[in-house]
PDB file of C-alpha atoms in Angstrom:
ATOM      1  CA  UNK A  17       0.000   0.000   0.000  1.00  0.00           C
ATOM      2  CA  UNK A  18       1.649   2.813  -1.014  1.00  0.00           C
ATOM      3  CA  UNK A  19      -0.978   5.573  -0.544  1.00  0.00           C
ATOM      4  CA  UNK A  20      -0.777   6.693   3.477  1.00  0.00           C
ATOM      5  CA  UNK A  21      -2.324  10.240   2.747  1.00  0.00           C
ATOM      6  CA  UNK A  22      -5.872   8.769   3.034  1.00  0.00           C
ATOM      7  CA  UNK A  23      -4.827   7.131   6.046  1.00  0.00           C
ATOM      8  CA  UNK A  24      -3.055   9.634   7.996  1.00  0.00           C
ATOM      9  CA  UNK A  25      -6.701  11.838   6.732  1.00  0.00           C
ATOM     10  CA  UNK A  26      -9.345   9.882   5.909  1.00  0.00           C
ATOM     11  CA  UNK A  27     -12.349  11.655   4.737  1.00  0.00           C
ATOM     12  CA  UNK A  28     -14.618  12.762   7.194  1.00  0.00           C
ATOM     13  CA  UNK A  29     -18.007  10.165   7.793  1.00  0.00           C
ATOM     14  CA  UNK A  30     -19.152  11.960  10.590  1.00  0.00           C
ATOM     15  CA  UNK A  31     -19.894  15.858  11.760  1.00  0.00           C
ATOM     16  CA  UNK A  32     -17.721  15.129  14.373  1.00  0.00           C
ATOM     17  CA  UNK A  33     -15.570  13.398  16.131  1.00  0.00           C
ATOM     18  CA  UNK A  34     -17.383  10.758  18.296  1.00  0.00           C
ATOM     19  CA  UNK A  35     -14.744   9.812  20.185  1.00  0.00           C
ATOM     20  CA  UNK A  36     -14.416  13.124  22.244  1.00  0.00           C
ATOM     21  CA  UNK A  37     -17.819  11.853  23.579  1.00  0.00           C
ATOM     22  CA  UNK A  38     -17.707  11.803  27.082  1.00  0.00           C
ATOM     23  CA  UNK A  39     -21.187   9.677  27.985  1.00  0.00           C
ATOM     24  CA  UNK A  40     -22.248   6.418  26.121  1.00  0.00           C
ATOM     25  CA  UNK A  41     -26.343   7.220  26.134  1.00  0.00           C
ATOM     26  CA  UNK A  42     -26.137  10.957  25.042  1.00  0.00           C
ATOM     27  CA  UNK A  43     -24.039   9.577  21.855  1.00  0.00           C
ATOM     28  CA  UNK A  44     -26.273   6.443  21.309  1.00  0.00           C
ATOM     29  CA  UNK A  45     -29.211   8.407  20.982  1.00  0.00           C
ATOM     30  CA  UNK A  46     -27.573  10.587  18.551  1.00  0.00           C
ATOM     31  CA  UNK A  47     -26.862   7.993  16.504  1.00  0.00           C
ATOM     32  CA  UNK A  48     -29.922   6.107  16.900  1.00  0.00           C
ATOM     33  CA  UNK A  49     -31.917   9.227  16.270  1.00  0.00           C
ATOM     34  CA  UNK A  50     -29.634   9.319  12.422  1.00  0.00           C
ATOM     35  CA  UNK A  51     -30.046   5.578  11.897  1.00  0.00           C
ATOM     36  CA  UNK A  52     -33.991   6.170  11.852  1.00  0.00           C
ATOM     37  CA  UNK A  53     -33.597   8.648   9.137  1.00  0.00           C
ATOM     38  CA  UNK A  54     -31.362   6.282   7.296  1.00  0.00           C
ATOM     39  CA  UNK A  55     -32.246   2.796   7.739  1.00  0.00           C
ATOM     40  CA  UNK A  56     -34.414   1.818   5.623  1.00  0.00           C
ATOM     41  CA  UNK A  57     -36.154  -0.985   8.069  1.00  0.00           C
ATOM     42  CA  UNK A  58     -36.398  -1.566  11.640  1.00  0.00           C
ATOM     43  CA  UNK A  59     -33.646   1.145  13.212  1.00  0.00           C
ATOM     44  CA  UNK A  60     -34.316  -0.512  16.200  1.00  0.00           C
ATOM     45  CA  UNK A  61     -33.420  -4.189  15.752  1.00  0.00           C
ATOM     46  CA  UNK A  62     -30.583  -6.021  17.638  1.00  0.00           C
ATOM     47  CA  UNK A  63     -29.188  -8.921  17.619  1.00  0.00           C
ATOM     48  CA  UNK A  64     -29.600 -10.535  21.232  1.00  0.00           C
ATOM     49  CA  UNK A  65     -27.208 -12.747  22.541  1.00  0.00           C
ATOM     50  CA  UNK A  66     -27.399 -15.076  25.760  1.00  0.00           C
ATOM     51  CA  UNK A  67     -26.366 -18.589  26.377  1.00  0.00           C
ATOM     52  CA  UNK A  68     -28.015 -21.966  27.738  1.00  0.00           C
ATOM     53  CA  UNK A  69     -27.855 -23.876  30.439  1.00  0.00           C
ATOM     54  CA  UNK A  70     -24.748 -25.723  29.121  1.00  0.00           C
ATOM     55  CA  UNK A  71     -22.822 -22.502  27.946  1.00  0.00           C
ATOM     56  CA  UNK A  72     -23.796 -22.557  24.478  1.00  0.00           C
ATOM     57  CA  UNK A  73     -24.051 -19.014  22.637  1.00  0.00           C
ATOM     58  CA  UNK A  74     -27.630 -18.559  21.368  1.00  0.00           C
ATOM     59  CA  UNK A  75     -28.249 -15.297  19.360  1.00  0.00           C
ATOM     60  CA  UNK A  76     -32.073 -13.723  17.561  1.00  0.00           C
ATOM     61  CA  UNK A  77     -33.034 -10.890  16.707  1.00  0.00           C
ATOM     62  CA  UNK A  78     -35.136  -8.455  18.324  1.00  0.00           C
ATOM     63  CA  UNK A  79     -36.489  -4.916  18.572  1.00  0.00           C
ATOM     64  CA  UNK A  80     -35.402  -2.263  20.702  1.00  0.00           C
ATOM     65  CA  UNK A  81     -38.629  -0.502  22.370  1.00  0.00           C
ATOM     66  CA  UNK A  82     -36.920   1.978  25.081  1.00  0.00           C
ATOM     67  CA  UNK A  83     -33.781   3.165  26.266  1.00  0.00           C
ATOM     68  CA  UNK A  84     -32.662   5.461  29.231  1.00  0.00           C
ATOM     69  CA  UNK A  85     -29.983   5.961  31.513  1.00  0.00           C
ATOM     70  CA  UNK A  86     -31.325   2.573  32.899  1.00  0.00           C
ATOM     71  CA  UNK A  87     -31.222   0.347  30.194  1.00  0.00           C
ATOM     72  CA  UNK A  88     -32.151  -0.882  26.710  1.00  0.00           C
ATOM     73  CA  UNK A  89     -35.726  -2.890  26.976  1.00  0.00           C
ATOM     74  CA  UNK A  90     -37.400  -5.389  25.157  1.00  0.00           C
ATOM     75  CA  UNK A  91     -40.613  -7.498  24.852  1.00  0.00           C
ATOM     76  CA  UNK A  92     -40.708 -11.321  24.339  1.00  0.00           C
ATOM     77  CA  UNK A  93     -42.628 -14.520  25.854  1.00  0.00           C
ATOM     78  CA  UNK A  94     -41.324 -15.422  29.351  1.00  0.00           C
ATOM     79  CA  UNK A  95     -41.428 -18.869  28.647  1.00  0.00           C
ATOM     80  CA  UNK A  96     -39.679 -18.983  24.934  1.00  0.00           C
ATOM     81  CA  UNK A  97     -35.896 -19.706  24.665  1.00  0.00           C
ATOM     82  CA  UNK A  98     -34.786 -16.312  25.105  1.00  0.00           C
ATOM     83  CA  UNK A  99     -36.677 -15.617  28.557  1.00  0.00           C
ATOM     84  CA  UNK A 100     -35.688 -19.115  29.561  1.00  0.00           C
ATOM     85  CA  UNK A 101     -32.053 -18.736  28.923  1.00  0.00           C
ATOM     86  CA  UNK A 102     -32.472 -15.076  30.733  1.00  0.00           C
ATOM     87  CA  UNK A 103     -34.081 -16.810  33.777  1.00  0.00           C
ATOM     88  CA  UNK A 104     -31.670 -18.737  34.135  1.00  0.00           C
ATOM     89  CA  UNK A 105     -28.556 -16.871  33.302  1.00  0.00           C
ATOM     90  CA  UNK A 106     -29.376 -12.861  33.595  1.00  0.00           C
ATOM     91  CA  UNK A 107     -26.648 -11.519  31.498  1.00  0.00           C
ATOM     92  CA  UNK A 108     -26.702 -10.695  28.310  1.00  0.00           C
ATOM     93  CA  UNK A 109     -25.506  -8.881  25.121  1.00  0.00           C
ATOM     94  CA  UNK A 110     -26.796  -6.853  22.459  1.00  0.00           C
ATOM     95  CA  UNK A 111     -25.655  -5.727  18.731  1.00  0.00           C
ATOM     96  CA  UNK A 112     -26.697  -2.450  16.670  1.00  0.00           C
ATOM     97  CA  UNK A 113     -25.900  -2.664  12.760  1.00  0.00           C
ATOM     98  CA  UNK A 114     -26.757   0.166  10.752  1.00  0.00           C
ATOM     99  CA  UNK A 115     -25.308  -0.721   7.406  1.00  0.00           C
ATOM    100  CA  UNK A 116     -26.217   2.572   5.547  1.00  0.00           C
ATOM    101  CA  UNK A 117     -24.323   4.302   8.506  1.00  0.00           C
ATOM    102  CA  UNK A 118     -21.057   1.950   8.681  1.00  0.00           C
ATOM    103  CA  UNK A 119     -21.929   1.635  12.227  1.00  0.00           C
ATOM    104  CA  UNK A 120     -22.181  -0.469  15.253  1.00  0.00           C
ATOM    105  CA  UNK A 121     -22.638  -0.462  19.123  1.00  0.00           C
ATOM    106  CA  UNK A 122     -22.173  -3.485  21.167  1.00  0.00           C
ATOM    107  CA  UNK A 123     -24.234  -3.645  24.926  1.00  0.00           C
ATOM    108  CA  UNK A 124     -22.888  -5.940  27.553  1.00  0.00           C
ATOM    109  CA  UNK A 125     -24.820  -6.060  30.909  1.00  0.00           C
ATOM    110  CA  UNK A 126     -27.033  -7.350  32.947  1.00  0.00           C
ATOM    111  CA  UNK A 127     -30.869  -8.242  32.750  1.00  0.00           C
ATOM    112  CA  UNK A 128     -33.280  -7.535  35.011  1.00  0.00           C
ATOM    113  CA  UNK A 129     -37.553  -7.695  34.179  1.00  0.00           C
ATOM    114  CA  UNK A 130     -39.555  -4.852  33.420  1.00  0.00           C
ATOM    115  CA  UNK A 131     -42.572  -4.400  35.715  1.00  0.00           C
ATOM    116  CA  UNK A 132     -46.053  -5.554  35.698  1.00  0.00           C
ATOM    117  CA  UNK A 133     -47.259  -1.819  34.665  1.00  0.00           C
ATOM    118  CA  UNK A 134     -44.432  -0.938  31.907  1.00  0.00           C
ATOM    119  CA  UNK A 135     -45.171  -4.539  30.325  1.00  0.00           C
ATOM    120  CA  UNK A 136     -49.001  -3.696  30.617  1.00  0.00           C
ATOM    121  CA  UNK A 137     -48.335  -0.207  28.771  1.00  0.00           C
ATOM    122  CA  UNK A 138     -46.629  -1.274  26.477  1.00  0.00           C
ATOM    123  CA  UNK A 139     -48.212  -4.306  25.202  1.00  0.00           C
ATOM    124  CA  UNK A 140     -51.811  -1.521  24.923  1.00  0.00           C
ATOM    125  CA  UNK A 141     -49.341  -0.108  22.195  1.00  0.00           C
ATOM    126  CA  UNK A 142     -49.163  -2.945  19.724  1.00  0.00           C
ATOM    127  CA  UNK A 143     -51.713  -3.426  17.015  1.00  0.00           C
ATOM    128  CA  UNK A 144     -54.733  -5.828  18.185  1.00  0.00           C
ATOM    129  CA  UNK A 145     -53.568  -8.787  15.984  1.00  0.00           C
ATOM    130  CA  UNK A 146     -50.087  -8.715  17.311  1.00  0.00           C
ATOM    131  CA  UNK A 147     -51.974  -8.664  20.935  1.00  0.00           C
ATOM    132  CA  UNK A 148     -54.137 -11.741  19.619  1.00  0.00           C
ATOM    133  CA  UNK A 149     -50.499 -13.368  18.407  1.00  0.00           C
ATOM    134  CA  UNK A 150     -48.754 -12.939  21.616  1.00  0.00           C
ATOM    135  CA  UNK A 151     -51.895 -15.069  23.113  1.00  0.00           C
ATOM    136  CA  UNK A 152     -51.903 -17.763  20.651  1.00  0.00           C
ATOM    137  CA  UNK A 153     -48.283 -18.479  19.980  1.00  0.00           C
ATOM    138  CA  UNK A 154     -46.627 -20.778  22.042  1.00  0.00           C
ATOM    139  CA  UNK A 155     -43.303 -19.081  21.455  1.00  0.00           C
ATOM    140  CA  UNK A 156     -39.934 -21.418  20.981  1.00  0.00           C
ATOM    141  CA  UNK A 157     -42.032 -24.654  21.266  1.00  0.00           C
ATOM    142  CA  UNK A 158     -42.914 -27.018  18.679  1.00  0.00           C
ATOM    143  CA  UNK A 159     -45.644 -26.156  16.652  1.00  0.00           C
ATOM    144  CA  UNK A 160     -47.682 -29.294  14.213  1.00  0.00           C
ATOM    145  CA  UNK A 161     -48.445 -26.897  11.068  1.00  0.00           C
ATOM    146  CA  UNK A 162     -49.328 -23.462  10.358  1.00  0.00           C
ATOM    147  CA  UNK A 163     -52.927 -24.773  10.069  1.00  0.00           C
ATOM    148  CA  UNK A 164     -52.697 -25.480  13.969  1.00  0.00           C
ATOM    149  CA  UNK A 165     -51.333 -21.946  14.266  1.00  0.00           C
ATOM    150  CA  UNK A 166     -54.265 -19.882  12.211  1.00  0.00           C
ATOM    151  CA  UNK A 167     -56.641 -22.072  14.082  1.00  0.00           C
ATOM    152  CA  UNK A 168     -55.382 -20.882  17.404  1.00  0.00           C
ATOM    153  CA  UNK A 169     -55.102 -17.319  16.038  1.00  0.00           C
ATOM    154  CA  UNK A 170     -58.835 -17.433  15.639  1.00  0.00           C
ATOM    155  CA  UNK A 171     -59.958 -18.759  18.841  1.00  0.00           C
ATOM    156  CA  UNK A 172     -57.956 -15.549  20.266  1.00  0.00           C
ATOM    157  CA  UNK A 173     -59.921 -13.624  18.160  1.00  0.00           C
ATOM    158  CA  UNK A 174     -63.206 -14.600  18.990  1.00  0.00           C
ATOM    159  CA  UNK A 175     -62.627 -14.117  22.485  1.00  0.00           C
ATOM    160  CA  UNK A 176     -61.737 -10.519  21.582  1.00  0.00           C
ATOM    161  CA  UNK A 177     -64.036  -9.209  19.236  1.00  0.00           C
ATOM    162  CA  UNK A 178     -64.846  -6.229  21.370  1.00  0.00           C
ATOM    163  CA  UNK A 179     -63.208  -4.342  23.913  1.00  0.00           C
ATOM    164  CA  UNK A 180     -59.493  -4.312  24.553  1.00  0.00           C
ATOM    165  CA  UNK A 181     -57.131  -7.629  25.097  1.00  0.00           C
ATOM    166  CA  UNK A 182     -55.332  -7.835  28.241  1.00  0.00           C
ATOM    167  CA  UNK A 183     -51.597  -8.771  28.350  1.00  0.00           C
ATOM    168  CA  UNK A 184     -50.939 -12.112  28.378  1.00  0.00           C
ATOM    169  CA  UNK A 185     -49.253 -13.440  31.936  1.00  0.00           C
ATOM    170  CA  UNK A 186     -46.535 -15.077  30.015  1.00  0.00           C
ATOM    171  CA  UNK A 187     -45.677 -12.063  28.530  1.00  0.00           C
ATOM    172  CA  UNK A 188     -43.529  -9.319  29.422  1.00  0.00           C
ATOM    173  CA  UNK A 189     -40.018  -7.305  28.581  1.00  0.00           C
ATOM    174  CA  UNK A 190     -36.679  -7.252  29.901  1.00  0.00           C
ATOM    175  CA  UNK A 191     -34.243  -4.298  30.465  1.00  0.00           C
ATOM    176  CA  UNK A 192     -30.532  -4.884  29.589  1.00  0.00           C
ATOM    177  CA  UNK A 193     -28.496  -2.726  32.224  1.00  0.00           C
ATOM    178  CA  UNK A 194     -25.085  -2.030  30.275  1.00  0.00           C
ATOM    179  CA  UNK A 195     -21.592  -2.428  31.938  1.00  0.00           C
ATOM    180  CA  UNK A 196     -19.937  -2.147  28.318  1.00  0.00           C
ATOM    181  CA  UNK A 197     -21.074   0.312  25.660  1.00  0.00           C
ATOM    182  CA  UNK A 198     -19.061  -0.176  22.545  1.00  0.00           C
ATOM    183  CA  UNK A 199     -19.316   2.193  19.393  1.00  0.00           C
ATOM    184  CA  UNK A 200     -18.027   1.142  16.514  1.00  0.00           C
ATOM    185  CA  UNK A 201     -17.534   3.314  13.013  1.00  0.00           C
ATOM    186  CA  UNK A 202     -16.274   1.996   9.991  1.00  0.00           C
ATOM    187  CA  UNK A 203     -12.918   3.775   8.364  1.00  0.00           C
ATOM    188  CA  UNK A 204     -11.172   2.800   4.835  1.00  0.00           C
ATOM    189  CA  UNK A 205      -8.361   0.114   4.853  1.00  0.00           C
ATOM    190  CA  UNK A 206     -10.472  -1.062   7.478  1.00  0.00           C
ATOM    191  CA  UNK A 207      -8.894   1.549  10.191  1.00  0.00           C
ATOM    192  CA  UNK A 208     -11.953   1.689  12.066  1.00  0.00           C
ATOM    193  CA  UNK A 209     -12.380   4.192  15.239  1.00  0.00           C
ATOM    194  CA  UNK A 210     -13.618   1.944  18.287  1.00  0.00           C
ATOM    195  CA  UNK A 211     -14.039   3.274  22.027  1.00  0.00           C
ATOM    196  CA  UNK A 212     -15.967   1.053  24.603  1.00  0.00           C
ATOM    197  CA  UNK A 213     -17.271   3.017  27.896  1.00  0.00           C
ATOM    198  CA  UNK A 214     -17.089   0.716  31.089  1.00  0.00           C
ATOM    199  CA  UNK A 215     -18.392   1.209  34.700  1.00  0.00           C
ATOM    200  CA  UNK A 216     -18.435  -1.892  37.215  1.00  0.00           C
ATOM    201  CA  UNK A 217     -21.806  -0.958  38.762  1.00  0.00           C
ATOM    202  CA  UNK A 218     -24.849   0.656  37.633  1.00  0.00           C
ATOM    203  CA  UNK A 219     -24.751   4.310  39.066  1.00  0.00           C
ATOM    204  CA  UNK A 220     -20.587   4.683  38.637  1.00  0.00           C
ATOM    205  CA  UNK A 221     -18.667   6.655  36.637  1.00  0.00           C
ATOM    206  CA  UNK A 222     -18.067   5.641  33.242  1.00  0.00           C
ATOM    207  CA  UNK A 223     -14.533   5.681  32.159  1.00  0.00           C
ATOM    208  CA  UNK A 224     -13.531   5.335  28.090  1.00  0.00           C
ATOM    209  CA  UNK A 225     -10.932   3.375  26.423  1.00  0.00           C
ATOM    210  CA  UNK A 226     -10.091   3.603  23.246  1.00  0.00           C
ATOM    211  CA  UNK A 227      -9.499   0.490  21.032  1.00  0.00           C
ATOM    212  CA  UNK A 228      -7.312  -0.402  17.934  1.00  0.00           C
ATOM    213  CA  UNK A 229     -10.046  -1.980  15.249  1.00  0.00           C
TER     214      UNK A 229
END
């Protein structure tokens, strides 16, 4: 390689310099806030990694559905893989892509449930068939045809012609407390800027490292 002058000055892909960012949350929602202007589906999806009971990785997507200064939460069945593995194991880690943006930020933490009334206003959100869904699907376990599936779909549904369907008991969220906040931006020759914020508790300090790609 013999031309360093786009190394030693890449072009700019940013309005500024993102590692001078002195918070983790302030900067994700800065560049979650761009990646919904950009992407052109689901901004908020992440890939969700935990493991089972003998140690094995198991990864899914899912979708983002709040973040503060607490956490990054999440909806899902209780009793499917994911809130199995969870119960069992309360640690977890989560994965931003946004391809048109050449970025990433990696979530390490740990897992605690949402309450009764955040699942309960949340789930009011969600379009009345997904509510119906969430009744009728037996998530993670095995299911005889899609036939079987429709069939229990309806029975929901004629339950709850009228009025408003509750939230399901086996249903609820998740929030993902972060001890490791990694953002990620991609750089030519593959030079990419990487700085991970860490704290040991929630509440603590941050401190920032920066990271060779």
């Amino acid at each position: 390689m013999t031309d360093t002058t786009s190394i030693k000055h890449p072009a700019p892909l940013t309005s500024g310099d993102f590692t001078a960012a002195g918070e983790p949350f302030a900067l994700f929602a800065e560049w979650f806030a761009e990646a919904a202007k950009s992407e052109p589906n689901d901004p908020n999806a992440m890939a969700l990694a935990t493991v089972d009971p003998d140690g094995l990785p198991d990864v899914r997507m899912v979708l983002l559905k709040g973040y503060d200064a607490d956490g990054f939460v999440f909806y899902s069945h209780i009793a499917s893989q994911k809130g199995r593995e969870l119960a069992a194991n309360p640690k977890a880690a989560l994965l931003f892509h946004w391809k048109s943006l050449r970025r990433q930020v990696r979530i390490r933490g740990s897992v605690t449930p949402v309450t009764d009334a955040e699942a309960d206003a949340y789930f009011a959100t969600r379009p009345k068939q997904a509510q119906i869904g969430a009744w009728a699907s037996k998530q993670s376990q095995p299911l005889e045809s899609r036939f079987a599936f429709e069939q229990a779909i309806a029975l929901v549904a004629a339950k709850h012609v009228i009025g408003e369907v509750p939230r399901p008991p086996g249903w609820s969220g998740w929030r993902i407390t972060p001890a490791r906040i990694e953002f990620w931006h991609d750089r030519p020759f593959r030079l990419h800027d990487r700085i991970e914020f860490r704290r040991d508790a929630p509440g603590q300090a941050w401190s920032k490292v920066r990271l060779y790609p």
